[in-house]
Amino acid sequence: MMSERQSAKSPYESETDELKRSDRELRESERRRYGERTAHAAISDDAGQPHSSHRRLVIAGTGSGAGKTTVTIGIMAALQAQGYAIQGFKCGPDYIDPTYHAAVTGRPSRNLDSWMLGPEAVKEIFIRGSDGADISVIEGVMGMYDGKDPLTDEGSTAHISQIIEAPVLLVVNVQSMARSAAAVVKGFQCLSPSVRIAGVVANKAGSDGHYRIVKEAIEQECGIPVVGYLKRETELEIPERHLGLVPSIERGELRPMFDKLGALIAERLDLDLLMEIAACKPLACTPTLFARTSRNNGIVIAVAKDPAFHFYYPENLELLEAHGAECRFFSPLAGESVPAEADGLYIGGGFPEEFAERLAGFEEVKASVRERIESGMPTLAECGGFMYLTEAIRDTHGNEYPMVGLIKGSVTMQPKLAALGYREIAGTEQNFLLGEGEAARGHEFHYSAFQPRGGAFPSPAYTTTGRSGTKPDGFATANLVAGYVHFHFGSNPGMVERWLQACRSYKIRKNS
């Protein structure tokens, strides 16, 4: 039987300590840069409006697999080696690529999503994040024009480049192509002339001679420079994107690969030309999300943060802090119970199934979560957090691991992706965060399915609308909202205010 207390640290505890240290360093760096965490801490123009640094560059691909992540990480590593401060961003609701960015740059990477947040909020997040950086590097999502709607640019990399007025470096897989590569680039130029494609990287060139042919064709027909190329560098391919890789990234195990990739990019790309292309006029905005902040109000939100529960939008935590709360991290995977001083609980997404046996063994931790929620603590559990609150997680081999047991039903892992995509979320009467008539936006990404005990779905927390239609989803009680959806509080900041008000009421009851 697994001991609740071990004299020596397990690999999970050491891994968690390293993750906490990394998070703490990044967050302390953010606090120093933002001061009181208002958007006005960014560089301001004469009118007092915050604006961004003068260099920014979107790295887009012709499609998924074109090589934009490899090029993005390589450019970040190469420029950092030259002494530049790099700020990373990711278009869309991705959590994994930002982990790569942060590991290379030493700064938290942020998501820019025009569908979930709208143009002004995207600008504000971009300007806040860019403060203090020499250049902002924005990694695209899928193909440059792929987004929420196949008939518009909404939610696409192209849309983000328009909002933040940034030039685009287009990554093209030129394998088995010559002059045809120019036709591909020309097509991307013509589809939306308001998108400024300022340069090209040729990926998977067969040889130096092949690259020269492609370069000449593109520069003659498209009128933009090809800044460099990569060959079919199989030994430097980015590992498969999965949360199981995140701890090794955080521990620095991929640093040698990042360094090699940076050196290769420095050799094969014209970095001076790239910096010239990235030069832009400052981007200004009127703050809305972080227009005002509150002093610490004594409310403590316990946030599960470890290799099992790792997915949080930085702005979600920062909005809680901007409204006066303190985020206190703890690790269920390392045997840490919910902090006694907590007034609210946030269990984010991740892949708890990878650590299910370990999580199942900590009965004291599970009891602390169960008892605090049953006592009325206002709680949000997203995706992996929702899975943790069910009765059990069953893996693809049929092994079943008991979890917290608050939500009557179990989760079964699927061999294929169960859900992926944006969600419009409408609240319900029993949802303390998002009431009836209220709306927010978020996304889903999971390989599991929930089976309610007895076949009847418990009290839904919300209804979600995606490409497959509208349905009731999630689970809610008077103080718990749980489900597969990852919310972005920027889509409805009122959720933060309602959560902290519920926490204040709980704290009064707890201390009375």
XYZ file of C-alpha atoms in Angstrom:
512
model
C 0.000 0.000 0.000
C 1.281 3.476 -0.821
C 2.350 5.510 2.179
C 0.824 8.984 2.644
C 4.124 10.271 3.962
C 7.473 9.126 2.643
C 10.825 9.937 4.169
C 12.442 10.544 0.771
C 10.927 12.494 -2.056
C 9.419 10.449 -4.861
C 10.152 11.287 -8.504
C 6.687 12.887 -8.664
C 7.431 15.155 -5.705
C 10.802 16.179 -7.154
C 9.117 16.771 -10.504
C 6.432 18.853 -8.811
C 9.007 20.860 -6.846
C 10.751 21.715 -10.115
C 7.452 22.655 -11.757
C 6.541 24.882 -8.810
C 9.946 26.535 -8.881
C 9.601 27.216 -12.604
C 6.085 28.600 -12.142
C 7.183 30.734 -9.212
C 10.104 32.242 -11.116
C 7.929 33.031 -14.129
C 5.174 34.564 -12.004
C 7.627 36.626 -9.922
C 9.106 37.911 -13.169
C 5.611 38.838 -14.334
C 4.871 40.659 -11.095
C 8.065 42.675 -11.346
C 7.198 43.668 -14.891
C 3.573 44.538 -14.171
C 3.968 46.077 -10.732
C 0.411 46.305 -9.435
C -0.732 44.227 -12.417
C -2.561 46.888 -14.320
C -2.413 47.172 -18.060
C -1.005 50.665 -17.564
C 2.254 49.092 -16.471
C 2.942 48.490 -20.144
C 4.835 51.075 -22.175
C 2.554 54.087 -22.637
C 2.269 56.717 -25.292
C 1.731 60.409 -24.700
C -2.012 59.874 -24.287
C -1.410 57.361 -21.486
C -2.556 54.375 -23.512
C -0.406 51.255 -23.210
C 1.265 50.082 -26.375
C 3.446 47.225 -27.508
C 7.102 46.838 -28.346
C 8.158 47.780 -31.868
C 9.031 44.285 -33.119
C 6.541 41.493 -33.603
C 6.255 38.599 -36.013
C 3.578 35.965 -36.644
C 4.881 32.525 -37.660
C 2.183 30.933 -39.824
C 2.039 27.679 -41.729
C 0.321 26.604 -44.907
C -1.271 23.832 -42.841
C -0.769 21.651 -39.786
C 2.568 19.874 -40.037
C 4.200 22.576 -42.167
C 6.841 23.097 -39.460
C 5.744 26.311 -37.756
C 6.391 25.015 -34.208
C 9.912 23.922 -35.155
C 10.617 27.277 -36.819
C 9.037 29.232 -33.956
C 11.062 27.498 -31.244
C 14.233 27.708 -33.340
C 13.815 31.456 -33.901
C 13.142 32.005 -30.200
C 16.239 30.032 -29.218
C 18.450 31.694 -31.848
C 17.406 35.229 -30.899
C 17.710 34.501 -27.189
C 21.277 33.265 -27.792
C 21.994 36.701 -29.276
C 20.800 38.375 -26.079
C 17.274 39.379 -27.066
C 14.322 39.164 -24.668
C 11.632 37.139 -26.452
C 7.916 37.061 -25.665
C 6.019 34.080 -27.009
C 2.343 33.901 -27.951
C 0.164 31.162 -29.403
C -2.845 31.728 -31.640
C -5.896 29.799 -30.513
C -6.714 27.773 -27.386
C -3.584 25.605 -27.283
C -1.909 24.844 -23.924
C 1.046 22.725 -25.008
C 2.950 24.915 -27.473
C 3.074 27.763 -24.904
C 4.936 25.365 -22.614
C 7.656 25.048 -25.250
C 7.775 28.831 -25.611
C 8.148 29.421 -21.880
C 10.890 26.801 -21.620
C 12.911 28.559 -24.326
C 12.256 32.214 -23.477
C 11.932 32.122 -19.690
C 8.706 34.140 -19.962
C 5.114 32.828 -19.719
C 3.625 32.422 -23.181
C 0.080 33.625 -23.772
C -2.831 32.666 -25.996
C -4.316 35.110 -28.490
C -7.798 34.024 -29.532
C -10.006 36.418 -31.462
C -13.085 34.196 -31.273
C -13.058 33.663 -27.519
C -12.044 37.210 -26.594
C -12.639 39.687 -29.400
C -10.138 42.090 -30.993
C -9.751 44.629 -28.173
C -9.085 42.013 -25.504
C -6.574 40.322 -27.838
C -4.736 43.633 -28.187
C -4.732 44.164 -24.430
C -3.354 40.692 -23.695
C -0.748 41.101 -26.414
C 0.396 44.508 -25.151
C 0.534 43.362 -21.517
C 2.519 40.282 -22.459
C 4.916 42.132 -24.761
C 6.018 44.607 -22.109
C 9.784 44.424 -21.654
C 10.431 42.210 -24.689
C 12.713 43.079 -27.599
C 10.522 41.085 -29.967
C 7.224 39.205 -29.731
C 7.020 35.927 -31.654
C 3.484 34.666 -32.265
C 3.038 31.050 -33.314
C 0.036 30.393 -35.533
C -2.495 27.594 -35.397
C -3.205 25.030 -38.150
C -3.063 26.676 -41.571
C -2.895 30.466 -41.641
C -6.544 30.922 -42.650
C -8.027 28.079 -40.568
C -10.250 29.240 -37.719
C -13.773 29.125 -36.340
C -15.539 29.624 -39.659
C -14.471 28.242 -43.059
C -16.021 31.302 -44.725
C -14.201 34.004 -42.710
C -10.858 34.700 -41.027
C -12.421 34.696 -37.537
C -10.322 32.813 -35.013
C -7.495 32.223 -37.475
C -3.824 33.141 -37.448
C -4.575 35.585 -40.258
C -7.138 37.344 -38.062
C -4.667 37.670 -35.183
C -2.073 39.184 -37.521
C -4.664 41.750 -38.631
C -5.696 42.636 -35.073
C -2.160 43.189 -33.793
C -0.980 44.611 -37.135
C 1.911 42.176 -37.353
C 3.832 40.927 -40.401
C 3.652 37.214 -41.165
C 6.519 34.794 -41.793
C 4.977 31.943 -43.790
C 6.431 28.449 -43.318
C 6.037 26.347 -46.458
C 6.769 22.632 -46.751
C 8.594 22.618 -50.092
C 9.240 18.890 -50.228
C 8.873 17.648 -53.831
C 8.200 21.185 -55.117
C 10.102 23.760 -57.134
C 8.324 26.659 -58.892
C 5.024 25.362 -57.500
C 6.110 26.698 -54.093
C 5.661 30.193 -55.513
C 2.083 29.338 -56.500
C 1.363 28.263 -52.934
C 2.724 31.507 -51.488
C 0.942 33.578 -54.147
C -2.353 31.933 -53.226
C -1.898 32.809 -49.564
C -1.078 36.400 -50.529
C -4.177 36.757 -52.702
C -6.786 35.194 -50.410
C -6.716 38.104 -47.957
C -4.681 41.101 -49.143
C -5.034 42.784 -45.721
C -2.733 40.116 -44.262
C 0.882 41.194 -44.747
C 3.002 38.161 -45.580
C 6.458 39.674 -45.278
C 8.704 36.659 -45.694
C 8.907 32.906 -46.194
C 10.789 30.010 -44.606
C 11.237 26.975 -46.852
C 10.940 23.813 -44.767
C 12.019 20.269 -45.709
C 14.229 21.319 -48.584
C 15.974 18.363 -50.170
C 19.329 20.117 -50.597
C 20.987 23.514 -50.839
C 20.356 23.459 -54.581
C 16.679 22.667 -54.092
C 16.403 25.609 -51.690
C 17.963 28.004 -54.215
C 15.419 27.004 -56.869
C 12.497 27.514 -54.483
C 13.897 30.815 -53.217
C 14.347 32.241 -56.723
C 10.818 31.265 -57.765
C 9.123 32.709 -54.675
C 11.078 35.959 -54.656
C 10.458 36.584 -58.368
C 6.748 35.729 -58.396
C 5.692 36.924 -54.934
C 7.973 39.895 -54.314
C 8.911 38.923 -50.756
C 12.147 37.488 -49.364
C 12.726 33.874 -48.443
C 14.662 34.387 -45.215
C 16.039 30.860 -44.975
C 15.340 27.164 -44.928
C 15.487 23.892 -43.068
C 16.256 20.511 -44.563
C 14.562 17.289 -43.548
C 16.082 17.440 -40.070
C 14.439 14.347 -38.604
C 16.667 14.337 -35.528
C 15.395 17.789 -34.577
C 11.675 17.158 -34.992
C 9.576 18.342 -32.071
C 8.277 15.355 -30.033
C 4.588 14.460 -30.186
C 2.493 17.130 -28.486
C 1.035 15.668 -25.309
C 0.862 16.765 -21.685
C 2.996 13.788 -20.713
C 5.858 15.688 -22.330
C 5.252 18.844 -20.292
C 7.156 17.800 -17.135
C 10.240 16.922 -19.181
C 10.035 20.304 -20.887
C 9.740 22.063 -17.535
C 12.724 20.133 -16.156
C 14.844 21.294 -19.064
C 15.340 17.859 -20.597
C 14.603 19.219 -24.076
C 16.985 22.162 -23.693
C 19.787 20.466 -25.695
C 17.372 19.986 -28.593
C 16.209 23.625 -28.344
C 19.841 24.785 -28.378
C 20.660 22.676 -31.447
C 17.577 23.957 -33.206
C 18.506 27.549 -32.353
C 22.012 27.042 -33.712
C 20.627 25.542 -36.912
C 18.183 28.425 -37.367
C 20.995 30.923 -36.804
C 22.963 29.181 -39.559
C 20.126 28.748 -42.069
C 18.007 31.900 -41.551
C 18.961 35.545 -42.021
C 18.180 36.765 -38.522
C 19.117 40.366 -39.284
C 16.584 40.389 -42.121
C 14.049 38.717 -39.860
C 14.445 41.487 -37.265
C 13.996 44.088 -40.007
C 10.795 42.380 -41.144
C 9.509 42.330 -37.567
C 9.820 46.103 -37.110
C 6.337 47.620 -36.638
C 4.625 50.756 -35.457
C 3.593 50.577 -31.783
C 0.173 49.010 -31.181
C -2.093 50.862 -28.729
C -5.299 49.877 -26.946
C -7.680 51.043 -24.239
C -7.523 48.560 -21.338
C -10.745 46.779 -20.447
C -9.920 43.410 -18.847
C -7.307 44.913 -16.527
C -8.592 48.480 -16.487
C -8.796 48.451 -12.706
C -7.354 46.308 -9.959
C -8.101 45.731 -6.293
C -5.795 45.415 -3.338
C -5.465 42.007 -1.720
C -8.875 41.330 -0.204
C -7.858 38.344 1.887
C -9.498 35.777 -0.390
C -7.299 32.747 -1.116
C -7.962 30.530 -4.136
C -6.290 27.123 -3.923
C -5.034 26.191 -7.400
C -4.016 22.606 -8.192
C -0.776 22.907 -10.154
C 1.453 19.967 -10.969
C 2.177 17.593 -13.881
C -1.375 16.161 -13.588
C -3.196 19.525 -13.470
C -1.374 22.012 -15.591
C -3.670 23.747 -18.050
C -4.678 27.278 -17.075
C -4.955 30.410 -19.157
C -2.544 32.863 -17.465
C -5.180 35.587 -17.667
C -7.631 33.476 -15.647
C -5.253 33.463 -12.681
C -4.238 37.083 -13.255
C -7.855 38.245 -13.350
C -8.456 36.542 -10.002
C -5.422 38.382 -8.629
C -6.432 41.664 -10.283
C -9.712 41.450 -8.355
C -7.811 41.073 -5.084
C -7.512 37.298 -4.611
C -4.329 35.375 -3.858
C -3.710 32.195 -5.870
C -2.128 29.575 -3.612
C -0.735 26.551 -5.481
C -0.798 22.992 -4.199
C -0.050 19.595 -5.733
C -2.433 16.642 -5.366
C 0.147 14.534 -7.204
C 2.743 15.227 -4.507
C 0.320 14.356 -1.719
C -0.609 17.944 -0.803
C -4.099 18.542 0.563
C -6.183 21.643 -0.126
C -4.556 24.485 1.869
C -6.387 25.120 5.138
C -6.582 28.865 4.480
C -8.281 28.454 1.088
C -11.644 30.101 0.427
C -12.060 28.770 -3.117
C -10.737 25.893 -5.207
C -9.627 25.763 -8.866
C -8.665 22.404 -10.396
C -7.639 22.936 -13.996
C -7.124 20.668 -16.948
C -4.336 18.251 -17.675
C -4.015 14.539 -18.169
C -4.705 12.979 -14.741
C -5.110 9.587 -16.410
C -1.346 9.484 -16.870
C -0.953 9.709 -13.093
C -4.202 7.984 -12.085
C -2.602 5.301 -9.927
C -0.598 7.863 -8.009
C -3.580 10.191 -7.537
C -5.774 7.283 -6.443
C -3.342 6.355 -3.684
C -3.539 9.631 -1.815
C -6.708 9.079 0.188
C -5.985 12.019 2.482
C -5.718 14.397 -0.470
C -8.924 13.139 -2.073
C -10.710 13.468 1.266
C -9.533 17.067 1.646
C -10.914 17.963 -1.779
C -14.189 16.150 -1.151
C -14.709 17.586 2.329
C -13.911 21.176 1.349
C -16.313 21.096 -1.595
C -19.004 19.423 0.520
C -18.509 22.167 3.131
C -19.546 24.726 0.516
C -16.203 25.924 -0.873
C -16.818 27.596 -4.280
C -15.055 25.360 -6.815
C -14.352 25.276 -10.548
C -13.057 22.020 -12.032
C -12.162 21.985 -15.733
C -11.566 18.873 -17.851
C -8.846 17.010 -15.919
C -10.169 18.559 -12.715
C -13.661 17.327 -13.575
C -12.279 13.835 -14.199
C -10.583 13.913 -10.791
C -13.877 14.663 -9.040
C -15.676 11.639 -10.522
C -15.788 8.219 -8.891
C -13.096 6.637 -11.065
C -10.852 6.923 -14.112
C -10.669 3.829 -16.316
C -7.716 3.619 -18.698
C -7.632 2.077 -22.178
C -6.415 -1.251 -20.695
C -9.474 -1.528 -18.446
C -7.662 -0.609 -15.217
C -9.859 1.457 -12.893
C -8.563 3.957 -10.342
C -10.809 5.486 -7.651
C -10.915 9.292 -7.611
C -12.575 11.855 -5.313
C -16.087 10.464 -5.835
C -18.108 13.683 -5.637
C -19.622 13.310 -9.091
C -21.520 10.051 -9.421
C -20.133 8.380 -12.500
C -16.825 7.408 -14.030
C -14.544 8.472 -16.848
C -13.267 6.059 -19.494
C -10.294 6.858 -21.694
C -10.821 6.476 -25.433
C -8.170 5.468 -28.004
C -9.210 8.411 -30.191
C -9.949 12.054 -29.551
C -13.413 12.370 -27.968
C -13.920 16.116 -28.367
C -12.058 19.072 -29.826
C -13.231 22.569 -30.588
C -14.615 25.886 -29.471
C -17.651 26.069 -27.207
C -20.225 28.786 -26.650
C -21.369 28.293 -23.072
C -24.738 29.357 -21.643
C -25.184 29.274 -17.887
C -27.937 27.575 -15.906
C -29.893 28.592 -12.830
C -27.832 26.339 -10.537
C -24.460 27.609 -11.861
C -22.988 30.010 -9.293
C -20.342 31.250 -11.767
C -22.439 31.596 -14.905
C -26.122 32.018 -14.185
C -29.120 31.645 -16.440
C -28.950 34.172 -19.268
C -25.176 34.559 -18.895
C -22.723 33.440 -21.580
C -19.004 32.730 -21.892
C -16.654 31.096 -24.354
C -14.073 28.351 -24.083
C -12.891 25.132 -25.669
C -12.772 21.365 -25.209
C -9.941 18.921 -25.863
C -10.110 15.445 -24.333
C -9.740 11.739 -24.980
C -12.190 10.543 -22.330
C -15.939 10.114 -21.971
C -18.022 10.456 -18.800
C -20.593 7.781 -17.945
C -23.019 8.912 -15.229
C -23.952 6.223 -12.740
C -27.365 4.780 -13.578
C -27.368 6.384 -17.035
C -28.999 9.629 -15.907
C -26.869 12.746 -16.441
C -26.431 14.743 -13.204
C -27.526 18.354 -12.831
C -25.937 20.154 -15.832
C -23.741 23.193 -15.229
C -24.349 24.766 -18.632
C -25.309 24.165 -22.212
C -22.580 24.133 -24.826
C -22.808 24.881 -28.521
C -20.195 23.647 -30.960
C -20.051 22.245 -34.467
C -21.994 19.157 -33.412
C -24.877 21.181 -31.978
C -26.161 22.274 -28.567
C -26.414 20.059 -25.491
C -26.580 20.268 -21.687
C -23.184 19.522 -20.202
C -21.098 19.598 -17.064
C -22.159 19.168 -13.451
C -23.258 21.832 -10.953
C -24.255 22.170 -7.340
C -24.747 25.341 -5.322
C -20.960 25.772 -5.037
C -19.432 23.516 -7.727
C -19.073 23.941 -11.491
C -17.350 21.016 -13.211
C -17.106 19.798 -16.789
C -14.912 19.278 -19.803
C -15.009 22.924 -20.889
C -11.954 25.151 -20.373
C -13.340 28.648 -19.714
C -11.510 31.817 -20.645
C -12.529 34.395 -18.046
C -11.694 37.123 -20.532
C -14.872 36.165 -22.412
C -16.935 37.045 -19.317
C -14.962 38.729 -16.500
C -18.134 38.759 -14.416
C -17.375 35.121 -13.621
C -14.413 36.294 -11.565
C -16.495 38.760 -9.585
C -19.190 36.161 -8.874
C -16.608 33.578 -7.823
C -14.899 35.925 -5.384
C -18.227 37.067 -3.963
C -19.110 33.419 -3.333
C -15.684 32.945 -1.710
C -16.272 35.914 0.584
C -19.609 34.472 1.695
C -17.998 31.073 2.272
C -15.176 32.643 4.292
C -17.650 34.422 6.549
C -19.561 31.191 7.170
C -16.305 29.277 7.720
C -15.031 31.737 10.304
C -18.335 32.334 12.106
